[in-house]
Short mmCIF file of N, CA, C and O in Angstrom, two decimals:
data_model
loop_
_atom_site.label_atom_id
_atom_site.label_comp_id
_atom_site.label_asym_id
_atom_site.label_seq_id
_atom_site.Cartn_x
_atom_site.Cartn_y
_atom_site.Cartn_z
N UNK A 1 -14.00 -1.04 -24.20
CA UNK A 1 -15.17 -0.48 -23.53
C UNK A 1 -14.94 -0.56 -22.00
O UNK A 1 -15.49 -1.42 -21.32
N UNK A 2 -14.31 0.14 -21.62
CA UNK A 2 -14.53 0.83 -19.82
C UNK A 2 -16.02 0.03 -19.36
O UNK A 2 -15.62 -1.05 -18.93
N UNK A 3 -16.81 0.04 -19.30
CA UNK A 3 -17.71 -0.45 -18.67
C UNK A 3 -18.21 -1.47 -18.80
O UNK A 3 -19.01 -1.90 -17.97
N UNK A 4 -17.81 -2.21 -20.00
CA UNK A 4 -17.65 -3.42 -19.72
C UNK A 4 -16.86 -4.22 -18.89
O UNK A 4 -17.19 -5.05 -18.04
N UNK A 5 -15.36 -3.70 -19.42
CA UNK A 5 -14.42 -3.94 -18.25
C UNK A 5 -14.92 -4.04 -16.82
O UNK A 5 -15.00 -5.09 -16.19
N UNK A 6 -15.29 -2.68 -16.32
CA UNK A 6 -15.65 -2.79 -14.73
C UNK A 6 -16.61 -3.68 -14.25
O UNK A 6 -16.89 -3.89 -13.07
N UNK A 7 -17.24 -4.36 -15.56
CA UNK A 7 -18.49 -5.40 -14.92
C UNK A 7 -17.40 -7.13 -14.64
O UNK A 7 -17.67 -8.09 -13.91
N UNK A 8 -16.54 -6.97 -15.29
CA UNK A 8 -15.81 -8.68 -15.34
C UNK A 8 -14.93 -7.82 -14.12
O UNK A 8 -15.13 -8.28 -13.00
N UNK A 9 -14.19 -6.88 -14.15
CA UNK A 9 -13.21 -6.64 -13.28
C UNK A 9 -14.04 -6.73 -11.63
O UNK A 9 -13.43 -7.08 -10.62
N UNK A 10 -15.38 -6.38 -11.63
CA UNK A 10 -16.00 -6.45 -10.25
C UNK A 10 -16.31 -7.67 -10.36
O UNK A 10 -16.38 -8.11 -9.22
N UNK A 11 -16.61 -8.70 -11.31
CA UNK A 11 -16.84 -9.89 -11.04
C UNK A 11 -15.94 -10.73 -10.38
O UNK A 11 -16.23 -11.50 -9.47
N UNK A 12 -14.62 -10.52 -10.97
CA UNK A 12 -13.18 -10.90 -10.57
C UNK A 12 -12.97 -10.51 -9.38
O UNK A 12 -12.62 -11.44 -8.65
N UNK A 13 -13.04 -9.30 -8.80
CA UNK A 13 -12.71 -8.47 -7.42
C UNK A 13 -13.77 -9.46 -6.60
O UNK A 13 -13.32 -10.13 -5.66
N UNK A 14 -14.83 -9.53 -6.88
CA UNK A 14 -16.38 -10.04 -5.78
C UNK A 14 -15.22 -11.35 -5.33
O UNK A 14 -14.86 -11.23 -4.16
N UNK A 15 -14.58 -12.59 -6.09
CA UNK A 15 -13.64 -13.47 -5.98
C UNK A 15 -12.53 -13.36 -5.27
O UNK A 15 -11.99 -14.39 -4.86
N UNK A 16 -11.97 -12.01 -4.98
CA UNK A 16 -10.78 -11.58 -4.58
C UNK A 16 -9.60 -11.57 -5.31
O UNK A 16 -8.48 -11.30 -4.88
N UNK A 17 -10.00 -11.96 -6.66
CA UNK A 17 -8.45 -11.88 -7.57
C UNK A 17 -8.22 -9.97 -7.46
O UNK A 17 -8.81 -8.89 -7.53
N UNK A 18 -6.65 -10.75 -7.22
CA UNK A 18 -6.10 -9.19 -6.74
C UNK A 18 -5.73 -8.26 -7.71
O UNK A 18 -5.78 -7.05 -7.47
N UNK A 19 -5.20 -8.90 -9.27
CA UNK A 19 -5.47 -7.75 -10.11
C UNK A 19 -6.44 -7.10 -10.82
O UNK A 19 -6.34 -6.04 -11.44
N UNK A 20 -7.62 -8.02 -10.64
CA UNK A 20 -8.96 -7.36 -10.76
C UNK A 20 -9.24 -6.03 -9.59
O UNK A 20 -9.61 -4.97 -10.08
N UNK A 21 -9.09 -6.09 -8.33
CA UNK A 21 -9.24 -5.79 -7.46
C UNK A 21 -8.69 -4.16 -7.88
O UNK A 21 -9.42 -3.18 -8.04
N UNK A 22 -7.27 -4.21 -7.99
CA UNK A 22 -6.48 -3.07 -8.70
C UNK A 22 -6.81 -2.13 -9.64
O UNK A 22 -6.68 -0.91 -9.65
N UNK A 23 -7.48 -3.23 -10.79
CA UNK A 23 -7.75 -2.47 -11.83
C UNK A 23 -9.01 -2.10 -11.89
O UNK A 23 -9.33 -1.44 -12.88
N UNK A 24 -9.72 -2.31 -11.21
CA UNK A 24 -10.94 -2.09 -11.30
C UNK A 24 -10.86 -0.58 -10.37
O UNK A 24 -11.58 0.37 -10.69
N UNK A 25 -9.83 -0.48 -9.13
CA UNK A 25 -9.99 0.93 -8.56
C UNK A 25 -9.14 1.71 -9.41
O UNK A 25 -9.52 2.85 -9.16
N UNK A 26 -8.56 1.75 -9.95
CA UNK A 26 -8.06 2.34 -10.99
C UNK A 26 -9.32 3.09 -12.07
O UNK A 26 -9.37 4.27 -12.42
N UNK A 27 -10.28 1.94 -12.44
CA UNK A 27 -11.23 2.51 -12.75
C UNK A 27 -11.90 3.54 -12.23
O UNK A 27 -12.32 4.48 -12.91
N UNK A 28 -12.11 3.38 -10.58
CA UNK A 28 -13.10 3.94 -9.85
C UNK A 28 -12.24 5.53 -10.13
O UNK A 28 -12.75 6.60 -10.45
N UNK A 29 -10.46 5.13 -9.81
CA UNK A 29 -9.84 6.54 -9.47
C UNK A 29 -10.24 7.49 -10.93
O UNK A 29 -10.62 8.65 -10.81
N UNK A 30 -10.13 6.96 -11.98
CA UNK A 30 -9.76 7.88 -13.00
C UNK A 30 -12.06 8.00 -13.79
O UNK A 30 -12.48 8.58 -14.79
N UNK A 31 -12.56 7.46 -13.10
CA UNK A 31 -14.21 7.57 -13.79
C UNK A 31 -14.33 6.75 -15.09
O UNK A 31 -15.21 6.95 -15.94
N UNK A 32 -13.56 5.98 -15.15
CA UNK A 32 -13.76 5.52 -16.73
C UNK A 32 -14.49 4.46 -16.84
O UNK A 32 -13.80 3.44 -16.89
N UNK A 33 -15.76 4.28 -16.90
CA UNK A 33 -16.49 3.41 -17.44
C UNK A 33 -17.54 3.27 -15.86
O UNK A 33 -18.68 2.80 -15.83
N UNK A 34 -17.00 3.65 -15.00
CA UNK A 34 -17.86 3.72 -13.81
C UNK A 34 -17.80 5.26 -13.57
O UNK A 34 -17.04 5.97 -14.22
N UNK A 35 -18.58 5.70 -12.69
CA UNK A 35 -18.46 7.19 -11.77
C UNK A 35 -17.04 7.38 -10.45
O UNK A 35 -16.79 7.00 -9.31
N UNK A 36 -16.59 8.01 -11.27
CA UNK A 36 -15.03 8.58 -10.25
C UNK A 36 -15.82 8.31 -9.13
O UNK A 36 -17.04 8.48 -9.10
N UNK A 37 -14.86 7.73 -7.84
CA UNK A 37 -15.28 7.32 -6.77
C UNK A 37 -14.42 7.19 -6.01
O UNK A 37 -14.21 6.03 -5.64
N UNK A 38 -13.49 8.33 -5.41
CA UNK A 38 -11.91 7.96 -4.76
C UNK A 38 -12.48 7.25 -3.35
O UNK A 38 -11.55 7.02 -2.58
N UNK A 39 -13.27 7.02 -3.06
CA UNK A 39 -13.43 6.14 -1.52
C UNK A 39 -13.95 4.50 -1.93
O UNK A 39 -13.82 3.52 -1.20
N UNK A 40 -14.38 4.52 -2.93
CA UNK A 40 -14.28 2.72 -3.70
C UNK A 40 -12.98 3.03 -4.25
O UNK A 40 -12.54 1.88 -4.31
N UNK A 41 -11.95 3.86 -4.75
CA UNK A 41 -10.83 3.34 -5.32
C UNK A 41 -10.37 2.77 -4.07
O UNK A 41 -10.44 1.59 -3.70
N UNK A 42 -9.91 3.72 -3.49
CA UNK A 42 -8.84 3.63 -1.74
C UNK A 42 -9.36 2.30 -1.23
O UNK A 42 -8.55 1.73 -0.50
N UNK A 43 -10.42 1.68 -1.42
CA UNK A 43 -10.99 0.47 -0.34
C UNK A 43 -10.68 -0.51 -1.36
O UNK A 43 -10.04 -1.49 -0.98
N UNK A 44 -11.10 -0.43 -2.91
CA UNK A 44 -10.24 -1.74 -3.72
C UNK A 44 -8.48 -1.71 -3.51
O UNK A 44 -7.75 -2.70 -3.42
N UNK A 45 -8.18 -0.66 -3.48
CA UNK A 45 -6.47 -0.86 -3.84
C UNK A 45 -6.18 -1.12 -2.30
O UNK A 45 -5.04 -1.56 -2.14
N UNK A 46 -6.67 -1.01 -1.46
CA UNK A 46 -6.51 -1.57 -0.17
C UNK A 46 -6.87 -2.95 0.21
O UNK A 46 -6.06 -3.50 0.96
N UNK A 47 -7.89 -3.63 -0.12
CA UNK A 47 -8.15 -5.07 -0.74
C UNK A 47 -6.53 -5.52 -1.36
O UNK A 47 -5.68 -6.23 -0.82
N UNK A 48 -6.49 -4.89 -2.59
CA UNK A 48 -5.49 -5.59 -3.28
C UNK A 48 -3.78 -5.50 -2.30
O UNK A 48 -2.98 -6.41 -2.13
N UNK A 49 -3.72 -4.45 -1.94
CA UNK A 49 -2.57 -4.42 -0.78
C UNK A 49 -2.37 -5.08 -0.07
O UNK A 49 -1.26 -5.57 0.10
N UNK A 50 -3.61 -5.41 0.74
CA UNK A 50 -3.57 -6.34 1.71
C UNK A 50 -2.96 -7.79 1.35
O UNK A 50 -2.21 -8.53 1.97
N UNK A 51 -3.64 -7.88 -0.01
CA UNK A 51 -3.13 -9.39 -0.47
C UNK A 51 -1.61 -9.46 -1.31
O UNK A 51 -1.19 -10.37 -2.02
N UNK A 52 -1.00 -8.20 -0.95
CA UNK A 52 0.60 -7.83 -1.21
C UNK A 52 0.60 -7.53 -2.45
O UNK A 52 1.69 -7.70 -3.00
N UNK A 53 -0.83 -6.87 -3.53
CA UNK A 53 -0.40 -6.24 -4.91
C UNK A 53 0.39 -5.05 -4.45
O UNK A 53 0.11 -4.37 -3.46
N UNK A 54 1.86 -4.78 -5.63
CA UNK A 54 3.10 -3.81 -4.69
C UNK A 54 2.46 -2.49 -5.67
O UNK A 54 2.97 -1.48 -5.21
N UNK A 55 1.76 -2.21 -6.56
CA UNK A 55 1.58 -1.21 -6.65
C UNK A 55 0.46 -0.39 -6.13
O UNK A 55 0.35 0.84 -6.21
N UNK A 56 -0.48 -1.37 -5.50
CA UNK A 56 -1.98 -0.72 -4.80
C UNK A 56 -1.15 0.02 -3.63
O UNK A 56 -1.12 1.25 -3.56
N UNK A 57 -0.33 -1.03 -2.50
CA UNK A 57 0.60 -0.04 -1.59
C UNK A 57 1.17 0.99 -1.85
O UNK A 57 1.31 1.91 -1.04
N UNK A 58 1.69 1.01 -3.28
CA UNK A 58 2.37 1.98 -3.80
C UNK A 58 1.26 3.56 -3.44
O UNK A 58 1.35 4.55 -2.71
N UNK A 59 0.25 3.01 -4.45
CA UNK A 59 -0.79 4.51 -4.82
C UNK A 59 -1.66 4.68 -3.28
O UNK A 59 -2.52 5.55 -3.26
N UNK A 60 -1.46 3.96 -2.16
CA UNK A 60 -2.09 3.94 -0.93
C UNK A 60 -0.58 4.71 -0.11
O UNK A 60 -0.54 5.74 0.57
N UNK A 61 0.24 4.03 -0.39
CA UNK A 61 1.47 5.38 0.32
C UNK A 61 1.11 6.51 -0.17
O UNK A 61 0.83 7.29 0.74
N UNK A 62 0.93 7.13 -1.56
CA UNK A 62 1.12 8.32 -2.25
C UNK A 62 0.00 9.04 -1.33
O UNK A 62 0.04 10.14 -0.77
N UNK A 63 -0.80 8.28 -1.34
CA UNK A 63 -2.43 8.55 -1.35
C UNK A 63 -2.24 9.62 0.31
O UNK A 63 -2.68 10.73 0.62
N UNK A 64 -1.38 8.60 1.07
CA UNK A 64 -0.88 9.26 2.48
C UNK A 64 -0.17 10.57 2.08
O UNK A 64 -0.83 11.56 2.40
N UNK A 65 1.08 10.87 1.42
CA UNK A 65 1.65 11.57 1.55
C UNK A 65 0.66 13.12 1.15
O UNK A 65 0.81 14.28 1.51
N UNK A 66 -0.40 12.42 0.22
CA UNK A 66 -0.63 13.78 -0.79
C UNK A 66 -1.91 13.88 -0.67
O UNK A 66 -2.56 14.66 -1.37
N UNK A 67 -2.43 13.11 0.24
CA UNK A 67 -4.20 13.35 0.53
C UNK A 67 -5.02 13.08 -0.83
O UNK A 67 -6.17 13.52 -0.81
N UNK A 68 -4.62 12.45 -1.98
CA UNK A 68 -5.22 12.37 -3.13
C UNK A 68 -4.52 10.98 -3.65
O UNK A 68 -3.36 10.61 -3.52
N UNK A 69 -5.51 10.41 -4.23
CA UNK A 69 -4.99 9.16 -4.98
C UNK A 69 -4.40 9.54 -6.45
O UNK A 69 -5.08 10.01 -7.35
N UNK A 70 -3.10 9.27 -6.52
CA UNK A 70 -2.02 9.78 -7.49
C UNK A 70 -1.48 8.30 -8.32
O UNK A 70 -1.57 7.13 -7.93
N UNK A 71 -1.00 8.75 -9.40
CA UNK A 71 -0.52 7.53 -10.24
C UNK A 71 0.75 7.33 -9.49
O UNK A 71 1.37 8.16 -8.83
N UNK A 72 1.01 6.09 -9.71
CA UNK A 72 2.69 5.72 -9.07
C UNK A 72 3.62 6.16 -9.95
O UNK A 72 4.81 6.01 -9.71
#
């Protein structure tokens, strides 16, 4: 259940655990269990970057090259 998920994964993120942080914009990017939201994805996977998760940088480079948040 997607929306359950996003309720422990924002609980986890509110903490700063960084793969909550990830997966939860992942959620935001793709709408699943929350409302698609590419400006809460970009600001969680930027959270999680900051704290050196290598694939949030990853989809935050793409995100530069291609003006859209893209899978890695």
């Amino acid at each position: 259940d997607d929306a359950k998920a996003a309720q422990w994964y924002q609980r986890a993120a509110d903490k700063r655990h960084v793969d909550a942080q990830f997966a939860l914009g992942a959620l935001y990017q793709f709408g699943r269990g929350v409302p698609a939201n590419r400006d809460r994805a970009l600001r969680l996977f930027g959270e999680a970057a900051k704290a050196g998760h290598a694939e949030a940088k990853l989809r935050l480079a793409k995100f530069g090259e291609t003006g859209s948040v893209v899978l890695a």
